[in-house]
Short mmCIF file of C-alpha atoms and ligand atoms in Angstrom, two decimals:
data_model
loop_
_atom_site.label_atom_id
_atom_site.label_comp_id
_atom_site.label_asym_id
_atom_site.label_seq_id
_atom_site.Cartn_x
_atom_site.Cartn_y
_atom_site.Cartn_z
CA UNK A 1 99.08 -35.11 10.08
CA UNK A 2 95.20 -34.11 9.91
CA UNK A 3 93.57 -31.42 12.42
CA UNK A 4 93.46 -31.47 16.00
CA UNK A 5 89.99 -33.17 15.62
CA UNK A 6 91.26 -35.98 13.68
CA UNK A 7 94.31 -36.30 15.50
CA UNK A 8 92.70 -36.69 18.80
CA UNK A 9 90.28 -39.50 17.60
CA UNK A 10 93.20 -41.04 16.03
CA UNK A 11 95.16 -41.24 19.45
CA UNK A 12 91.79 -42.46 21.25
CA UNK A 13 91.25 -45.30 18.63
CA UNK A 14 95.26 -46.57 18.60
CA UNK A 15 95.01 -46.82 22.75
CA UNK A 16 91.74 -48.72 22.44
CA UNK A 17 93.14 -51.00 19.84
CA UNK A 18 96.04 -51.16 22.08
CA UNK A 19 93.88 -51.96 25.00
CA UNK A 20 91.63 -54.87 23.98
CA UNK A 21 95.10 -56.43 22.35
CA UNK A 22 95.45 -57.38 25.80
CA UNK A 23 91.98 -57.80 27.08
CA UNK A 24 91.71 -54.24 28.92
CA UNK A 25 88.99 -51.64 28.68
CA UNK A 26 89.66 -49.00 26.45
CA UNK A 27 87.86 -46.59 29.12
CA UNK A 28 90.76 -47.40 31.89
CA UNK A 29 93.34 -45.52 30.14
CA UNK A 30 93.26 -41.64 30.91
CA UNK A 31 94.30 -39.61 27.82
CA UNK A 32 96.71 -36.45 29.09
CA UNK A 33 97.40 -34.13 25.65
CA UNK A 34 100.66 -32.66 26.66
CA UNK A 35 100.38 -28.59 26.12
CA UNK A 36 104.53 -27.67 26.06
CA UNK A 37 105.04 -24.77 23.09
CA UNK A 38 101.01 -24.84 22.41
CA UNK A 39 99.52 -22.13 22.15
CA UNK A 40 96.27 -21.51 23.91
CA UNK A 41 93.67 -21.61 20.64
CA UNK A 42 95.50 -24.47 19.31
CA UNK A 43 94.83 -26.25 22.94
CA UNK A 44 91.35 -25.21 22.33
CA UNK A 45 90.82 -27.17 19.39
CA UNK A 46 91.62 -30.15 21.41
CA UNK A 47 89.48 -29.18 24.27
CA UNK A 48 86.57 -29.00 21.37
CA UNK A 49 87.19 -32.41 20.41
CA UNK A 50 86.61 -33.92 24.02
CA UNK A 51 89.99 -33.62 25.54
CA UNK A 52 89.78 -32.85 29.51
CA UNK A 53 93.03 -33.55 30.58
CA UNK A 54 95.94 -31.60 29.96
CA UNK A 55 99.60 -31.72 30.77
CA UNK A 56 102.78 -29.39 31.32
CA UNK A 57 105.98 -29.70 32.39
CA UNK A 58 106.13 -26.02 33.37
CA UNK A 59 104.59 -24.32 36.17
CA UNK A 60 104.77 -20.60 34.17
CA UNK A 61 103.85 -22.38 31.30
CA UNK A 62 101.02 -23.64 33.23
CA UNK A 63 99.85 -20.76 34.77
CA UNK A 64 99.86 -18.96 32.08
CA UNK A 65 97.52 -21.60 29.96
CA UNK A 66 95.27 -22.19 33.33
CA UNK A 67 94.48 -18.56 33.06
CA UNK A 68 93.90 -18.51 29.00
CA UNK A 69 91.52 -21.60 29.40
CA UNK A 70 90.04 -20.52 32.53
CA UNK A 71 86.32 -20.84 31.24
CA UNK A 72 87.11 -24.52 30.27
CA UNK A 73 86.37 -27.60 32.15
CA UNK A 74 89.73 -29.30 32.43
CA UNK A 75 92.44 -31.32 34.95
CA UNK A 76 95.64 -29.82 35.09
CA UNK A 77 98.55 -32.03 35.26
CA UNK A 78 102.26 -31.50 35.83
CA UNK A 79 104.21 -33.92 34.13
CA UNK A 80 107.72 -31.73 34.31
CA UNK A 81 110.08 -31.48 36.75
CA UNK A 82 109.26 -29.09 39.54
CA UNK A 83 111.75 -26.80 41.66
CA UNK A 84 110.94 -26.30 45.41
CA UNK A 85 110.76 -22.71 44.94
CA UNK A 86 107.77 -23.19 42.27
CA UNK A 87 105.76 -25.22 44.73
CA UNK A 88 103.88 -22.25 46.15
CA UNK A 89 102.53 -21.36 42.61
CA UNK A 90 101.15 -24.85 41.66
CA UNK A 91 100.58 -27.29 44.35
CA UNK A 92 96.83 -26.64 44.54
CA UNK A 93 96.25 -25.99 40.72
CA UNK A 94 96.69 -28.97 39.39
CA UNK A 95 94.79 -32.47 39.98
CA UNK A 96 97.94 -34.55 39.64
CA UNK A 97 101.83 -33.69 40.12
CA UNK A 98 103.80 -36.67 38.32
CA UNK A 99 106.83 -35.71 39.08
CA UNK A 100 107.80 -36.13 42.99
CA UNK A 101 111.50 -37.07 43.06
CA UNK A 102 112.88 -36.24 46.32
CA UNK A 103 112.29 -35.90 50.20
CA UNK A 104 113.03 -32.24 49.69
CA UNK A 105 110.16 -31.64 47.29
CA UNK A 106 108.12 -33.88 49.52
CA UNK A 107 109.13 -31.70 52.25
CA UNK A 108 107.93 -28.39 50.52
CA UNK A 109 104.50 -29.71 48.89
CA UNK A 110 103.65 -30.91 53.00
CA UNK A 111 104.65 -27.67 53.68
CA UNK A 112 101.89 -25.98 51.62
CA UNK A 113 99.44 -28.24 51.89
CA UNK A 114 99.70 -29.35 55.68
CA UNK A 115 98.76 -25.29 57.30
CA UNK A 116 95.80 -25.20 54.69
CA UNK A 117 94.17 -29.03 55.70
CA UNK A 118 94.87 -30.15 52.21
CA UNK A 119 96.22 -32.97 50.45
CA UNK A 120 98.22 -33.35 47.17
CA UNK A 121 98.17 -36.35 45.30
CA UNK A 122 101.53 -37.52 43.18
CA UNK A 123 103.04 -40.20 41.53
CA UNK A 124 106.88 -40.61 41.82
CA UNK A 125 108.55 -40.07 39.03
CA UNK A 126 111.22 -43.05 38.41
CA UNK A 127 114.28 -43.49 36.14
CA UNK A 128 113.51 -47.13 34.98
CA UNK A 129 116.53 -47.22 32.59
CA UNK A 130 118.66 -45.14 34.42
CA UNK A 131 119.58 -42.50 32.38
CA UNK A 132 121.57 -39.96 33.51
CA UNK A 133 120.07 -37.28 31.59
CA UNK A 134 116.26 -37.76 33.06
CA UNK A 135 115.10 -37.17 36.17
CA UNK A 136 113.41 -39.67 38.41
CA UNK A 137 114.70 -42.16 41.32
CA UNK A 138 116.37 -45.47 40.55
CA UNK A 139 113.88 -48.58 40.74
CA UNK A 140 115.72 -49.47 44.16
CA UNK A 141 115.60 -46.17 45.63
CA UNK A 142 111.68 -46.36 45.66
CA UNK A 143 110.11 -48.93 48.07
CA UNK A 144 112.76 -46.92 50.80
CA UNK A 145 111.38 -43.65 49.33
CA UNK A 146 108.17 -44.55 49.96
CA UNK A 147 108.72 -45.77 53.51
CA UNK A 148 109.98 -42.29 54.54
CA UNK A 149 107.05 -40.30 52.89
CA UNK A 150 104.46 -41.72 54.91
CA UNK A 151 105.55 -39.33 57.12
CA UNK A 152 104.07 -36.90 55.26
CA UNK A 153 100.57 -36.60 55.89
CA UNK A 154 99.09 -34.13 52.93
CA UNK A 155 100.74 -36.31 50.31
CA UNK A 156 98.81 -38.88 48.98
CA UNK A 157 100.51 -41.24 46.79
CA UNK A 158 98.53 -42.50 43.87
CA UNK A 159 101.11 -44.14 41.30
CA UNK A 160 104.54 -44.03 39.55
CA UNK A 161 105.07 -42.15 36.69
CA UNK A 162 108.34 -42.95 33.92
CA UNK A 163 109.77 -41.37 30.39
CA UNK A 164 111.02 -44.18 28.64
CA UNK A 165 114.47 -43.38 26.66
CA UNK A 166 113.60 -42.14 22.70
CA UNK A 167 114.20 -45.25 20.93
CA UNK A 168 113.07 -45.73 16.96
CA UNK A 169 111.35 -49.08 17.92
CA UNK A 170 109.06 -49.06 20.65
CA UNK A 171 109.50 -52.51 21.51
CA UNK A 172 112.74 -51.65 22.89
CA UNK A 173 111.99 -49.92 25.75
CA UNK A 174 108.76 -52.68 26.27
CA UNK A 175 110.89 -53.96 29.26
CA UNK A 176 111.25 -50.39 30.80
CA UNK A 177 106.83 -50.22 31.06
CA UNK A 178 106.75 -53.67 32.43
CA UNK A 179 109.73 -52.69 35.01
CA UNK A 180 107.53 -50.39 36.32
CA UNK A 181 104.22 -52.19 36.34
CA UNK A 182 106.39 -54.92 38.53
CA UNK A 183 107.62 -52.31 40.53
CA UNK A 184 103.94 -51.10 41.41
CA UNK A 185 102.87 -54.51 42.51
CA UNK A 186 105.99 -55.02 44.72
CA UNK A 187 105.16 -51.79 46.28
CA UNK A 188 101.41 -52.63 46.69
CA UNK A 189 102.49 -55.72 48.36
CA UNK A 190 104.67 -53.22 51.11
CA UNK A 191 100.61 -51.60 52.06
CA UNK A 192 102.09 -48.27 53.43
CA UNK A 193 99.80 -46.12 54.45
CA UNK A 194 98.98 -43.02 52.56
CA UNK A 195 100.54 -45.24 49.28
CA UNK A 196 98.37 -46.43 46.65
CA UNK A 197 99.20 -47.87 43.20
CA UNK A 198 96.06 -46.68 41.25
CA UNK A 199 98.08 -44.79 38.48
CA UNK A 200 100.70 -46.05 35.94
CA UNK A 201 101.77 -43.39 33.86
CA UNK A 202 103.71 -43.98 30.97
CA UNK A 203 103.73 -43.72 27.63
CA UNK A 204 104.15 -40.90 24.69
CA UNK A 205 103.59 -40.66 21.49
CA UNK A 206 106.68 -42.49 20.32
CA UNK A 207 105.86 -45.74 22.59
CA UNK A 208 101.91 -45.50 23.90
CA UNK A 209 100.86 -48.36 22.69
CA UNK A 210 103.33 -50.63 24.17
CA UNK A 211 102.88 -48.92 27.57
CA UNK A 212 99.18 -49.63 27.66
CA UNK A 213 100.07 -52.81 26.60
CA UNK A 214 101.80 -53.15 29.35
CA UNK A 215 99.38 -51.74 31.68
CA UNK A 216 99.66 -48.10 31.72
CA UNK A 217 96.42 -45.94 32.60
CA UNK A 218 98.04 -42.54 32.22
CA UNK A 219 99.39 -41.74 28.45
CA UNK A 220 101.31 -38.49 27.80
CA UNK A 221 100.49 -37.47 24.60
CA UNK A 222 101.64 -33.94 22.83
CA UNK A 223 103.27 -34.73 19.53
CA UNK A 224 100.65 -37.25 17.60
CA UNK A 225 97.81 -34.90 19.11
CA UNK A 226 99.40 -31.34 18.15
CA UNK A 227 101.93 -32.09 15.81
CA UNK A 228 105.70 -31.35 15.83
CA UNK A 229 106.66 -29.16 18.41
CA UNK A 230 108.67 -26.01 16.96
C1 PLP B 301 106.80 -33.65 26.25
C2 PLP B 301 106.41 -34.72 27.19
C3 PLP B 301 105.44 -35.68 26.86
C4 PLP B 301 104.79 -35.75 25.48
O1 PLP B 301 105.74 -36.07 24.52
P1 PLP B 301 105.33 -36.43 23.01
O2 PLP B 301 106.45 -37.29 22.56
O3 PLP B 301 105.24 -35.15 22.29
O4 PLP B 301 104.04 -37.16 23.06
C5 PLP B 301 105.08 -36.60 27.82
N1 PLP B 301 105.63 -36.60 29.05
C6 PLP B 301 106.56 -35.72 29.41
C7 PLP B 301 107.12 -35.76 30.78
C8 PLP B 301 106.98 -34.74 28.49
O5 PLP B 301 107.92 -33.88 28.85
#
């Protein structure tokens, strides 16, 4: 593994390669460096090398980083599960929650938001492969999901969001990215209001390349950006 510097440019050249393997523009995909057990200098370093989008799955963790890179020009993004009773903390902090995965959360971000005239844009976070271990709805579960938030005024839906299992081949979870590509267009096709398909986020640094191949805009990256995390 080289620096931060290198690593960075390393990430932005595979998703470009990835990108024109398939005849998109490298410029469509939105690089997120994933922050979990960085430290704030170390972050820094990535920031320096032209990184403006960050990611965490944990609001204190967050917070915390938010306050150390205040001076910094940077999107937030929370890519973790999130508890109702961290709402308060977050919902207007971030540019992007990834993670919306029930009626009840839905329920306490239009809480927030709705008193203050705001709106919160999310993706829904969905458990392509159905494993029991990650969080997420089922692929059925979201066209019905998405019926019922458009009751929700403040939310504005802007994608859907997946972790694809850990696999040692990347191909293998190729079907999982294009599951959920499908899934956007069938959704697209429903027009609800307040529900747009403008995000696909997917992809780490185990399997990026096959998600943009497969038409993700949103990578996650931490580990190929900040190496191992202890
Ligand atoms: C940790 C994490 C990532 C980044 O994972 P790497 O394999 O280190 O790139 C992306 N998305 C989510 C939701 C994560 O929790």
């Amino acid at each position: 593994m080289g620096g931060i510097r290198e690593n960075v440019a390393e990430v932005r050249e595979r998703i470009a390669r990835a990108a024109r393997k398939v005849g998109r523009q490298p410029e469509e995909i939105t690089l997120i460096a994933v922050t979990k057990n960085v430290p704030v200098e170390r972050i820094k370093e990535a920031v320096d090398a032209g990184i403006k989008e960050l990611g965490e799955n944990r609001v204190q963790e967050l917070l915390e980083k938010q306050a150390g890179l205040a001076e910094e020009d940077i999107s937030w993004h929370l890519i973790g599960h999130l508890q109702r009773n961290k709402v308060k903390y977050v919902w207007n902090r971030v540019r992007l929650i990834h993670s919306l995965d029930s009626l009840q959360l839905a329920r306490e971000l239009e809480k927030r938001a709705a008193p203050a005239g705001e709106r919160i844009k999310v993706l829904v976070e969905v458990n392509v492969a159905g494993e029991s271990s990650k969080f997420g709805l089922p692929v059925e579960a979201v066209p019905g999901f998405l019926k019922e938030l458009t009751g929700f005024k403040s939310l504005e839906v802007l994608g859907l969001m997946t972790v694809a299992p850990f696999v040692n081949d990347p191909e293998e979870v190729r079907p999982v990215f294009r599951r959920l590509r499908e899934l956007a267009g069938e959704i697209e096709a429903l027009a609800l209001p307040g529900v747009e398909m403008r995000y696909l986020s997917m992809g780490m640094t185990n399997d990026f390349e096959v998600a943009v191949e497969e038409g993700s805009n949103m990578v996650r990256i931490g580990t190929a950006i900040f190496g191992p995390r202890q």
